[in-house]
PDB file of N, CA and C in Angstrom:
ATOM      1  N   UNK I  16      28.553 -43.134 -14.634  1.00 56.00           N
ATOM      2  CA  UNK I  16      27.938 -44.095 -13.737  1.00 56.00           C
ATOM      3  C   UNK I  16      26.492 -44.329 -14.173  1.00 56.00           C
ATOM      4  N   UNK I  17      25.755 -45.876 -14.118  1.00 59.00           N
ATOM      5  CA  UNK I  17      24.777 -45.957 -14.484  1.00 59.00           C
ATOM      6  C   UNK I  17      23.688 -44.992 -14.008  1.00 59.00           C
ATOM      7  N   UNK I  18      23.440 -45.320 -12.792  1.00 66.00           N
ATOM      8  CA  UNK I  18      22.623 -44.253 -11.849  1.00 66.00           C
ATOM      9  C   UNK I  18      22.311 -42.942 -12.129  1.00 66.00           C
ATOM     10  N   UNK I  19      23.496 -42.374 -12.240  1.00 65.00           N
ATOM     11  CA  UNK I  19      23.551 -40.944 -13.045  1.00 65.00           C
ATOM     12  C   UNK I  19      22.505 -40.469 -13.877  1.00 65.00           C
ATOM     13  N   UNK I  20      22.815 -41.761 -15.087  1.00 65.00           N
ATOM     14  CA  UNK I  20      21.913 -41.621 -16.060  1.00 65.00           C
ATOM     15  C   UNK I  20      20.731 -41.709 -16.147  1.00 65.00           C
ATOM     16  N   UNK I  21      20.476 -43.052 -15.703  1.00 64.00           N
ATOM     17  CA  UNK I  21      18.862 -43.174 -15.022  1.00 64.00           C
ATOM     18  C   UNK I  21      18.274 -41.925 -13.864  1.00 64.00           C
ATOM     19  N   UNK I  22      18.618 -41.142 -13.321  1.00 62.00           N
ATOM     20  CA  UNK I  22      17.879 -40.251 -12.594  1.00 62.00           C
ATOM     21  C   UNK I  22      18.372 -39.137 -13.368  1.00 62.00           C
ATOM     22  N   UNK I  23      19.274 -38.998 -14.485  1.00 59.00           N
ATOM     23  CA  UNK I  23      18.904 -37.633 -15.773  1.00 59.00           C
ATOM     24  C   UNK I  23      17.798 -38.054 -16.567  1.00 59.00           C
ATOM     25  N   UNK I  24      17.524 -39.284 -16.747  1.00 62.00           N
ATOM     26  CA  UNK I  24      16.528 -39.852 -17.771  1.00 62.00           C
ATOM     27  C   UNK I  24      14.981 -39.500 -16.816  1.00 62.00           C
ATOM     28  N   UNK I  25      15.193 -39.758 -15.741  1.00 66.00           N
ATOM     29  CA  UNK I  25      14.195 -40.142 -15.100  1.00 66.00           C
ATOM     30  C   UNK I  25      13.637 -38.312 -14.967  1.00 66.00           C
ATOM     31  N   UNK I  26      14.494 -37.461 -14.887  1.00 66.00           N
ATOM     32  CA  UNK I  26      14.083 -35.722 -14.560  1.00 66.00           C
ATOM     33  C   UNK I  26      13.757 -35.602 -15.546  1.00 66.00           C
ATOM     34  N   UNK I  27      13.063 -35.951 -17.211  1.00 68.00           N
ATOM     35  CA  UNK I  27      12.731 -35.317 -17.736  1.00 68.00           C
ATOM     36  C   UNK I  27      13.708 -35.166 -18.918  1.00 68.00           C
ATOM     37  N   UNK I  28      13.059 -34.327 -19.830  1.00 67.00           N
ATOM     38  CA  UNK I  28      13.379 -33.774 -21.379  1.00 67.00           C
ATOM     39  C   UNK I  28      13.873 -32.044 -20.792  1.00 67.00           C
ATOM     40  N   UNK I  29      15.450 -31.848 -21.272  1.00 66.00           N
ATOM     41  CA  UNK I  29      16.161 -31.025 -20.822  1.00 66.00           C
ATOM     42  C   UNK I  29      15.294 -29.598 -21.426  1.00 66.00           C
ATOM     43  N   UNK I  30      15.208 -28.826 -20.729  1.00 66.00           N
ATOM     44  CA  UNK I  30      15.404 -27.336 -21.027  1.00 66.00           C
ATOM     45  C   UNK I  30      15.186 -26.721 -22.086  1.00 66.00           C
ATOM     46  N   UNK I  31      14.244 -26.178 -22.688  1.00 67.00           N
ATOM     47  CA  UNK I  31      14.587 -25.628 -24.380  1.00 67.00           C
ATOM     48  C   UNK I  31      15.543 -24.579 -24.324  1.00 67.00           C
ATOM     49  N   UNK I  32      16.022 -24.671 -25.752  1.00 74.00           N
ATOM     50  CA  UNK I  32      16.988 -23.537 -25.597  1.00 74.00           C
ATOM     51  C   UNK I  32      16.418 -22.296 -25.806  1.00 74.00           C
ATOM     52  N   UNK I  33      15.392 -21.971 -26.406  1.00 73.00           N
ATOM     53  CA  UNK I  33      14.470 -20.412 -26.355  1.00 73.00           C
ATOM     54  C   UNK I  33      14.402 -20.283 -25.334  1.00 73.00           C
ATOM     55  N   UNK I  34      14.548 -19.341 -24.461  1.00 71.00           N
ATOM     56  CA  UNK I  34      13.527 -18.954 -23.012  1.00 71.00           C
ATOM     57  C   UNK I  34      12.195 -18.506 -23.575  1.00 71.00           C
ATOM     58  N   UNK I  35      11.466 -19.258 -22.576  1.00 69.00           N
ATOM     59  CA  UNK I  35      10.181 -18.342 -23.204  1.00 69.00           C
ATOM     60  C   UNK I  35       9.692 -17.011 -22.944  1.00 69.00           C
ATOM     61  N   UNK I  36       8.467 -16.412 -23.782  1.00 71.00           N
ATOM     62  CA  UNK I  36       8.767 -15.276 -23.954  1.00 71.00           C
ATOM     63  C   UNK I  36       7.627 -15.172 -22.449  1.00 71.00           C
ATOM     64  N   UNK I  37       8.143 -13.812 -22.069  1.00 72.00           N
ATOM     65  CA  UNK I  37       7.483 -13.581 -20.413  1.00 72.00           C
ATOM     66  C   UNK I  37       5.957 -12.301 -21.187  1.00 72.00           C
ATOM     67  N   UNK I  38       5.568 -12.712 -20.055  1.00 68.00           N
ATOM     68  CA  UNK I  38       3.946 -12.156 -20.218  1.00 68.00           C
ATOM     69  C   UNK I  38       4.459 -10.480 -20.850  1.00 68.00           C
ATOM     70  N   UNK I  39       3.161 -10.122 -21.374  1.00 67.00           N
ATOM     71  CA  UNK I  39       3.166  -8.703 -21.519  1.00 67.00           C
ATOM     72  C   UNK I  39       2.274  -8.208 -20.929  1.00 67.00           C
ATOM     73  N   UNK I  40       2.427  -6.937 -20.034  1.00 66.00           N
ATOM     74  CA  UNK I  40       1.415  -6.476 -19.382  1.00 66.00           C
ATOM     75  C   UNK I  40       1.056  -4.931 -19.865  1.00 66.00           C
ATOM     76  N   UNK I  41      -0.406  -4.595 -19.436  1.00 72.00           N
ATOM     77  CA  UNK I  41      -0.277  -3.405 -20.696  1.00 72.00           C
ATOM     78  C   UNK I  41      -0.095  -2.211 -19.587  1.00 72.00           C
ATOM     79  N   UNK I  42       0.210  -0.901 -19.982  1.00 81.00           N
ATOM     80  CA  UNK I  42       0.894  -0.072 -19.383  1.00 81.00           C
ATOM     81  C   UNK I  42      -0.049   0.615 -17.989  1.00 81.00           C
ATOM     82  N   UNK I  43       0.042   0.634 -16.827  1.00 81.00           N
ATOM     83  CA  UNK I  43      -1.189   1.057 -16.165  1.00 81.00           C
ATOM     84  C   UNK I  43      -0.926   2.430 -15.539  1.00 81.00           C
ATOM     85  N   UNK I  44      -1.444   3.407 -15.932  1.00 87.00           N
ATOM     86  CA  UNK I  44      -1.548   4.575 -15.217  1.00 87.00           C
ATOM     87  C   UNK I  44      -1.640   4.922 -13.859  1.00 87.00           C
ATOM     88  N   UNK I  45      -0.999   6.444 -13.835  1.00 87.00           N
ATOM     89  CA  UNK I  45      -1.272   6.741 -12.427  1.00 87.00           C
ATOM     90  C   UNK I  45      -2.873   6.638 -11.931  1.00 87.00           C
ATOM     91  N   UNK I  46      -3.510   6.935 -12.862  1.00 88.00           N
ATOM     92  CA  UNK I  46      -5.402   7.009 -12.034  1.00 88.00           C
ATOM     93  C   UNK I  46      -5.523   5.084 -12.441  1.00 88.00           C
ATOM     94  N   UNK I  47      -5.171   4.368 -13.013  1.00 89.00           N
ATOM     95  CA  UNK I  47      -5.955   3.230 -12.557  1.00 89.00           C
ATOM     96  C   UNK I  47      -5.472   2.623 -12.024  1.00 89.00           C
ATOM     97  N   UNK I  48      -3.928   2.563 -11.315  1.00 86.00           N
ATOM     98  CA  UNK I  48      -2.831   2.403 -10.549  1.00 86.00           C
ATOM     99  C   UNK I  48      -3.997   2.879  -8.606  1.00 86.00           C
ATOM    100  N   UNK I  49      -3.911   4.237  -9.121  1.00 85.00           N
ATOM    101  CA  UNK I  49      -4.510   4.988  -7.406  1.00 85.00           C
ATOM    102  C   UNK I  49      -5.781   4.185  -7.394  1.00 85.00           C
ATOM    103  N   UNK I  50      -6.496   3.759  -8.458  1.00 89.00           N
ATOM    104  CA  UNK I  50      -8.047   2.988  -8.178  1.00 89.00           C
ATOM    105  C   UNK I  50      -7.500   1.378  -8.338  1.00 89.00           C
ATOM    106  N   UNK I  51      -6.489   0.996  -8.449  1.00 86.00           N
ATOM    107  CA  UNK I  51      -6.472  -0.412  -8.187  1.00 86.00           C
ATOM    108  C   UNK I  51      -6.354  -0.541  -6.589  1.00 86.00           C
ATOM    109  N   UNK I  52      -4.951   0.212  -6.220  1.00 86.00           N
ATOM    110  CA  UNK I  52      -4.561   0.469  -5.013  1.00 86.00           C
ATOM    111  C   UNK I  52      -5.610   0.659  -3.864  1.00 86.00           C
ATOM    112  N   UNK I  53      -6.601   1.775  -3.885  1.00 87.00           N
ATOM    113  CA  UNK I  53      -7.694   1.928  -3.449  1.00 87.00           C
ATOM    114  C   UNK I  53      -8.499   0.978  -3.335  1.00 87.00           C
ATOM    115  N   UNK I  54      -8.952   0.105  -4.464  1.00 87.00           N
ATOM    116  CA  UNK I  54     -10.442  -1.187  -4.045  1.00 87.00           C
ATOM    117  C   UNK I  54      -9.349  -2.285  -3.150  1.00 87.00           C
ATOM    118  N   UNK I  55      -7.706  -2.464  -2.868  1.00 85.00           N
ATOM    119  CA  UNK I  55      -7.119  -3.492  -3.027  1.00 85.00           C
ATOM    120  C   UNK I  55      -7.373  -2.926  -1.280  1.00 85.00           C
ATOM    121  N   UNK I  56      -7.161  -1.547  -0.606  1.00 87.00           N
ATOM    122  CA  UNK I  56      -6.720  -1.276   0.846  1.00 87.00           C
ATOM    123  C   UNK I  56      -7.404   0.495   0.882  1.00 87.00           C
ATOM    124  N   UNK I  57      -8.853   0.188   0.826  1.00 90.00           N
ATOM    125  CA  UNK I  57      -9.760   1.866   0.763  1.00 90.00           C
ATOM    126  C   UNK I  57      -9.539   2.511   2.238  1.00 90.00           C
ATOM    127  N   UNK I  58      -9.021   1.721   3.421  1.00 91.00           N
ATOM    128  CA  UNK I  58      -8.318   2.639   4.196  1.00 91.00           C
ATOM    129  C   UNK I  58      -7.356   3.799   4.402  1.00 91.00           C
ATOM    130  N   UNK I  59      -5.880   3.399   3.325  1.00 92.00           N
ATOM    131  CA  UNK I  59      -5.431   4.355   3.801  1.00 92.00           C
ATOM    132  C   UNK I  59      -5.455   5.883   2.654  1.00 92.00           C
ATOM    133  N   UNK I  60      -6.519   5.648   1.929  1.00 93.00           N
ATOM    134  CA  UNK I  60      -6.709   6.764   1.365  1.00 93.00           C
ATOM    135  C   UNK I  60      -7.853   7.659   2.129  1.00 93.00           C
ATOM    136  N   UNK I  61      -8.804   6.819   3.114  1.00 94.00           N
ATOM    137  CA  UNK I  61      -9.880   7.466   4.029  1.00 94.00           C
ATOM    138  C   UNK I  61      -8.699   7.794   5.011  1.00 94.00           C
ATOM    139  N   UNK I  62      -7.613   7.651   5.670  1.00 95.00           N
ATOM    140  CA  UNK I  62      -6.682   8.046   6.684  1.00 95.00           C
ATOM    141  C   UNK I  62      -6.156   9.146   6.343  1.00 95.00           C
ATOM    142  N   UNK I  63      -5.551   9.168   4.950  1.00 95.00           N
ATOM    143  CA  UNK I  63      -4.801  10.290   4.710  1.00 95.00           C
ATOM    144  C   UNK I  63      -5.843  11.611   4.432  1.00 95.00           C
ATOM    145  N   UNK I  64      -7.306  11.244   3.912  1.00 95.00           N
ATOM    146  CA  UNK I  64      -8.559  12.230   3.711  1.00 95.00           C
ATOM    147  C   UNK I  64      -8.417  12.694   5.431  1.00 95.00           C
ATOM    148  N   UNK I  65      -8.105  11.927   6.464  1.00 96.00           N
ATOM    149  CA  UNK I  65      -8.984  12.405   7.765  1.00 96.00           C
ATOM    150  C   UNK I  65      -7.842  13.380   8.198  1.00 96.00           C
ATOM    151  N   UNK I  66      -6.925  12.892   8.102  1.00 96.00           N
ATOM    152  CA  UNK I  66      -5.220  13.429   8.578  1.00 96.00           C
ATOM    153  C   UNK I  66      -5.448  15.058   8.057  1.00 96.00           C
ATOM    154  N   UNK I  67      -5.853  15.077   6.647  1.00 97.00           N
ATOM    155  CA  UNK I  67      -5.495  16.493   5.917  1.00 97.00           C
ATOM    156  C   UNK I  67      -6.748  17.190   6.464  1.00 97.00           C
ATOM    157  N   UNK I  68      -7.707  17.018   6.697  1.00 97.00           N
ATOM    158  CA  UNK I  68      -8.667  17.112   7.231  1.00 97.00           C
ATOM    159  C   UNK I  68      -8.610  17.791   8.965  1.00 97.00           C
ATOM    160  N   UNK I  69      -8.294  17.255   9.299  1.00 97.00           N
ATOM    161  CA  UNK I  69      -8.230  17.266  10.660  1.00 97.00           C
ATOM    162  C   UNK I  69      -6.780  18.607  11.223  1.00 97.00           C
ATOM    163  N   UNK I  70      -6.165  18.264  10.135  1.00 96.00           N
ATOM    164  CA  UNK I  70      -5.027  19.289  10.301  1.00 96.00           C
ATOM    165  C   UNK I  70      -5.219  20.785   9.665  1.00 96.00           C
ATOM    166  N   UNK I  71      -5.744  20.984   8.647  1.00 97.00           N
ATOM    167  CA  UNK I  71      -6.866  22.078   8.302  1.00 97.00           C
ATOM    168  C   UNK I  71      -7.753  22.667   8.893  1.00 97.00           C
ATOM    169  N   UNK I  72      -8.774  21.945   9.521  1.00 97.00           N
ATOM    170  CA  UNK I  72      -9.413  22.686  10.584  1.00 97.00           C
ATOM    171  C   UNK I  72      -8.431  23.194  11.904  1.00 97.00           C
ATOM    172  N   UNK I  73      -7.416  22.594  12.503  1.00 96.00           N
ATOM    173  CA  UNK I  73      -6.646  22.437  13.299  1.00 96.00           C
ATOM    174  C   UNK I  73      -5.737  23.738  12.966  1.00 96.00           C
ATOM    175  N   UNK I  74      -5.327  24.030  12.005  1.00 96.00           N
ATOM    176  CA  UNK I  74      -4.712  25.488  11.363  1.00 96.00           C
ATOM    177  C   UNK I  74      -5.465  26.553  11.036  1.00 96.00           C
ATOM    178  N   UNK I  75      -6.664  26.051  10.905  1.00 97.00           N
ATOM    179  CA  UNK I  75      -7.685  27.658  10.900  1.00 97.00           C
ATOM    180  C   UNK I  75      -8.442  28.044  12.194  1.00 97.00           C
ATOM    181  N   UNK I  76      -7.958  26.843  13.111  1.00 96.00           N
ATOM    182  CA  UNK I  76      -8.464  27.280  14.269  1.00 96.00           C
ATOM    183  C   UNK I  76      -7.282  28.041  15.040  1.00 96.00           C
ATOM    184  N   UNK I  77      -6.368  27.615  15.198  1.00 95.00           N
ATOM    185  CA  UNK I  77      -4.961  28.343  15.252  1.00 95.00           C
ATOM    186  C   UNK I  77      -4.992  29.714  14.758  1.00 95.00           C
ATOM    187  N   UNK I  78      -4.969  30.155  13.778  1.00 96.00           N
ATOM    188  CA  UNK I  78      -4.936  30.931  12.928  1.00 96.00           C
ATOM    189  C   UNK I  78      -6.406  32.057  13.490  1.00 96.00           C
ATOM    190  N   UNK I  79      -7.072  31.846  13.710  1.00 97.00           N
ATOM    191  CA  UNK I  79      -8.575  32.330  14.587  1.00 97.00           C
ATOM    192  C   UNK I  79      -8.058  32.230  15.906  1.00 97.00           C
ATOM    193  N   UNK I  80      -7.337  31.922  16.645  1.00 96.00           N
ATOM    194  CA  UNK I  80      -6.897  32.158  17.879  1.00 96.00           C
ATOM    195  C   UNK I  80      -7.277  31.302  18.971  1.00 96.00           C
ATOM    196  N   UNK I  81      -7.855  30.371  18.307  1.00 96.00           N
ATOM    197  CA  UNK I  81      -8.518  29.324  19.276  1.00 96.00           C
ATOM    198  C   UNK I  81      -7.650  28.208  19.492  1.00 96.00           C
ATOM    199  N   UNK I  82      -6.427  28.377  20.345  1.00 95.00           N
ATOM    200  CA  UNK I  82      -5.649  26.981  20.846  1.00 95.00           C
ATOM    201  C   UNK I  82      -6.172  26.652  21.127  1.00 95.00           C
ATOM    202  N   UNK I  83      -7.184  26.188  22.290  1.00 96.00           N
ATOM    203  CA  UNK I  83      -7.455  25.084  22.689  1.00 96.00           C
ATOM    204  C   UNK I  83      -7.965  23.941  21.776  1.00 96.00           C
ATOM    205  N   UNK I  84      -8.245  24.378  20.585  1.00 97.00           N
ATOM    206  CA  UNK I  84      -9.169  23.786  19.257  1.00 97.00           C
ATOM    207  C   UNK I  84      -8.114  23.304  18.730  1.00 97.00           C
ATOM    208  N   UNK I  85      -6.923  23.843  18.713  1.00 96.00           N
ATOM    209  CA  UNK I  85      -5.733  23.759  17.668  1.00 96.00           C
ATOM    210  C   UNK I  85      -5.245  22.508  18.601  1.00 96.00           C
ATOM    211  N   UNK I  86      -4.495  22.798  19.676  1.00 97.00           N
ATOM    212  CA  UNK I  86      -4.007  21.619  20.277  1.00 97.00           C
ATOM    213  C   UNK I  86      -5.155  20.261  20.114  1.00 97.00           C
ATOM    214  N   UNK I  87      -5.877  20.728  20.611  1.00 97.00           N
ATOM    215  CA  UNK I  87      -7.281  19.497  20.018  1.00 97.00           C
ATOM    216  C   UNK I  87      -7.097  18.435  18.852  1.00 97.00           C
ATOM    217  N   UNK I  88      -6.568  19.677  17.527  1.00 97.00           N
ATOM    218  CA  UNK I  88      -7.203  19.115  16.516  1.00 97.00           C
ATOM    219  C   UNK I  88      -5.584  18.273  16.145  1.00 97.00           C
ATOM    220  N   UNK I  89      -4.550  19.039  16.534  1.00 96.00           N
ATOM    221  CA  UNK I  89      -3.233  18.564  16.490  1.00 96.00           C
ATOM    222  C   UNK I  89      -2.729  17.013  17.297  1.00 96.00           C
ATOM    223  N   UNK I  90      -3.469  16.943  18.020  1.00 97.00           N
ATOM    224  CA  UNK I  90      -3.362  16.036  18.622  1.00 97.00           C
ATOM    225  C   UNK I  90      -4.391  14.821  17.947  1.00 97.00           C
ATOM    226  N   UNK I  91      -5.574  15.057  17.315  1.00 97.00           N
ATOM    227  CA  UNK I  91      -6.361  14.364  16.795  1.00 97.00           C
ATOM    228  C   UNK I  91      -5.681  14.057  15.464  1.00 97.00           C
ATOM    229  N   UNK I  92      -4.871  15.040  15.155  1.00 97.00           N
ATOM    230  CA  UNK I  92      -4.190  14.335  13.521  1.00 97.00           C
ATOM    231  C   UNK I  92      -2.935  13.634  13.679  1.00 97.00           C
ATOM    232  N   UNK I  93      -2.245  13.264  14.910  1.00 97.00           N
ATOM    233  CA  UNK I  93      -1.411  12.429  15.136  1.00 97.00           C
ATOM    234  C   UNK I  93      -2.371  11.165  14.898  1.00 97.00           C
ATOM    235  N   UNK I  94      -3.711  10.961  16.077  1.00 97.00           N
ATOM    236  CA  UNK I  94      -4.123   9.391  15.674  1.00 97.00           C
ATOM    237  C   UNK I  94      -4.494   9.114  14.143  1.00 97.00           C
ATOM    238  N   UNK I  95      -4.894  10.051  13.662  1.00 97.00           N
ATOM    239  CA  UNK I  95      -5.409  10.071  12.226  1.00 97.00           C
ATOM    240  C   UNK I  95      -4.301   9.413  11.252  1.00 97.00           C
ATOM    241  N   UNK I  96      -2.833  10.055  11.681  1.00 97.00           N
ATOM    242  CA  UNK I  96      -1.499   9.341  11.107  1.00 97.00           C
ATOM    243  C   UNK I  96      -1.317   8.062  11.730  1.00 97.00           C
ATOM    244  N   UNK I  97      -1.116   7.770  12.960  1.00 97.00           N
ATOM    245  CA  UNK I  97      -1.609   6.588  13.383  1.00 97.00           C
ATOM    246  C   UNK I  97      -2.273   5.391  12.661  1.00 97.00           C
ATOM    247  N   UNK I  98      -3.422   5.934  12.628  1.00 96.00           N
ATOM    248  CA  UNK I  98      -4.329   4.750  11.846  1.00 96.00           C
ATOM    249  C   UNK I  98      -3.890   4.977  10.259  1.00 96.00           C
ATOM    250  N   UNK I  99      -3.437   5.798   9.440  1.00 96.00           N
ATOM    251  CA  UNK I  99      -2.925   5.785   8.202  1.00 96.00           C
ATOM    252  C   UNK I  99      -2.205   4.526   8.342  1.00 96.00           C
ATOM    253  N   UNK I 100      -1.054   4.742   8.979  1.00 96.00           N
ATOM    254  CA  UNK I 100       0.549   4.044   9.197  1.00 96.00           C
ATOM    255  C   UNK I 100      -0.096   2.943   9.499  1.00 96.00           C
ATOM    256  N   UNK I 101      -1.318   2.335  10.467  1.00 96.00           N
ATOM    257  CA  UNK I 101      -1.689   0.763  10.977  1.00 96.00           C
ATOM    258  C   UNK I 101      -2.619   0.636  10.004  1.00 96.00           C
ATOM    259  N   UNK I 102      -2.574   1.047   8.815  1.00 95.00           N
ATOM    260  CA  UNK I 102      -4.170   0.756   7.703  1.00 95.00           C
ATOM    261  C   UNK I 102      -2.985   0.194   6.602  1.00 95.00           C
ATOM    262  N   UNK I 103      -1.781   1.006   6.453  1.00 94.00           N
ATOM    263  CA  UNK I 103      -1.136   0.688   5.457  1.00 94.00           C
ATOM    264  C   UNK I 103       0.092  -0.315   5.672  1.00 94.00           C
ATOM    265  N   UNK I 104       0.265  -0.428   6.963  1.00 95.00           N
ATOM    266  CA  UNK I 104       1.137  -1.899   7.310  1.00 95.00           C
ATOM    267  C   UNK I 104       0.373  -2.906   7.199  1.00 95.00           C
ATOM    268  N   UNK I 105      -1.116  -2.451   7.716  1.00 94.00           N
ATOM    269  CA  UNK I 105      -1.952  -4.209   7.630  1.00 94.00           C
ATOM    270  C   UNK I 105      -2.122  -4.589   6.193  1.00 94.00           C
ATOM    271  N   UNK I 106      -2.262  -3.740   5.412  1.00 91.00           N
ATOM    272  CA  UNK I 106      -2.214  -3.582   3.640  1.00 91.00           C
ATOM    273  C   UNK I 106      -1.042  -4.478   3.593  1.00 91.00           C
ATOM    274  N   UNK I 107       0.133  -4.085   3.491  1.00 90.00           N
ATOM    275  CA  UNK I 107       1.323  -4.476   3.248  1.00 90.00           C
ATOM    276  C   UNK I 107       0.947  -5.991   3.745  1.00 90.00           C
ATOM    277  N   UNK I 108       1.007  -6.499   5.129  1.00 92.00           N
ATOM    278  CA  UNK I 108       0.597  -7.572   5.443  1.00 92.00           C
ATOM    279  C   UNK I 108      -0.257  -8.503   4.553  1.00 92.00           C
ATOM    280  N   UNK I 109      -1.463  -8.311   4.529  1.00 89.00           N
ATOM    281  CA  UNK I 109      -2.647  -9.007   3.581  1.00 89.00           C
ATOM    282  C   UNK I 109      -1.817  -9.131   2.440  1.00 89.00           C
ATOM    283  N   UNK I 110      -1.026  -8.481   1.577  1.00 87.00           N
ATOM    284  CA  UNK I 110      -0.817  -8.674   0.768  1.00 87.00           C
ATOM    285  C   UNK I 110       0.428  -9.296   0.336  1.00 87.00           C
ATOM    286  N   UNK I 111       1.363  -9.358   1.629  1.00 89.00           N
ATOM    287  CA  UNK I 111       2.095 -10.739   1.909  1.00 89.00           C
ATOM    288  C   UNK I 111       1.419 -11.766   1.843  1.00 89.00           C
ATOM    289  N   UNK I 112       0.693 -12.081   2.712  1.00 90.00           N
ATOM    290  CA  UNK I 112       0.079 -13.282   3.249  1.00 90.00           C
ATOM    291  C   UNK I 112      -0.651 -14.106   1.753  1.00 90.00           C
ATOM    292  N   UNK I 113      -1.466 -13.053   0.641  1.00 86.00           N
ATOM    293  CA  UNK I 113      -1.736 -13.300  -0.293  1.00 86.00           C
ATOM    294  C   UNK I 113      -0.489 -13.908  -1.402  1.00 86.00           C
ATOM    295  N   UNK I 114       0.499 -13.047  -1.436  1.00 85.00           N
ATOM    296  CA  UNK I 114       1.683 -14.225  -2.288  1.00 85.00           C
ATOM    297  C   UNK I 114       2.258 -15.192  -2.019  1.00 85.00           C
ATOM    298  N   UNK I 115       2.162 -15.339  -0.671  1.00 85.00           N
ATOM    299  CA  UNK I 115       2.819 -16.699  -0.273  1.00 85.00           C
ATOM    300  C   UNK I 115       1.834 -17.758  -0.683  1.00 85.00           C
ATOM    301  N   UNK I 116       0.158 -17.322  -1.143  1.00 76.00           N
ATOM    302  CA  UNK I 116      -0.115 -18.695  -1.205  1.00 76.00           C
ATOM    303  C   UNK I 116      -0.659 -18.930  -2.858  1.00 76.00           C
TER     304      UNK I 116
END
């Protein structure tokens, strides 16, 4: 059919047959991998610092006999996971929002 042809003519010069060749990227390590990651979302590596943190003192206070310090500090490293988990979903987010555009 004429039509046909005219809107194959009209799309253009078909396809090469090489695919082309896809980027090369050079190999990135675990340390410039953890420091890309880090400048991209420096929260949830300060979350997981406060978490281990907070749960350490929280076990040597335990450990020294001081519950009331321990429940304290146990309870303070739940929000600490907390804000990890809402530092690294909003990460995830931003960085949706960034490929879509």
């Amino acid at each position: 059919s004429p039509s046909l042809r005219a809107a194959a003519r009209a799309a253009g010069p078909p396809p090469p047959l090489e695919p082309s060749p896809l980027p090369v990227f050079s190999e990135e390590g675990f340390g410039d991998k953890f420091l890309r990651k880090t400048r991209e979302n420096p929260l949830v590596p300060l979350g997981c610092l406060c978490t281990v943190g907070v749960l350490t003192y929280g076990l040597i206070s335990f450990k020294r006999g001081n519950t009331r310090r321990s429940q304290l500090m146990m309870r303070a490293r739940i929000l600490a996971q907390g804000f990890t988990f809402a530092a690294l979903l909003g990460g995830m987010v931003v960085t949706a929002i960034k490929s879509r555009k």
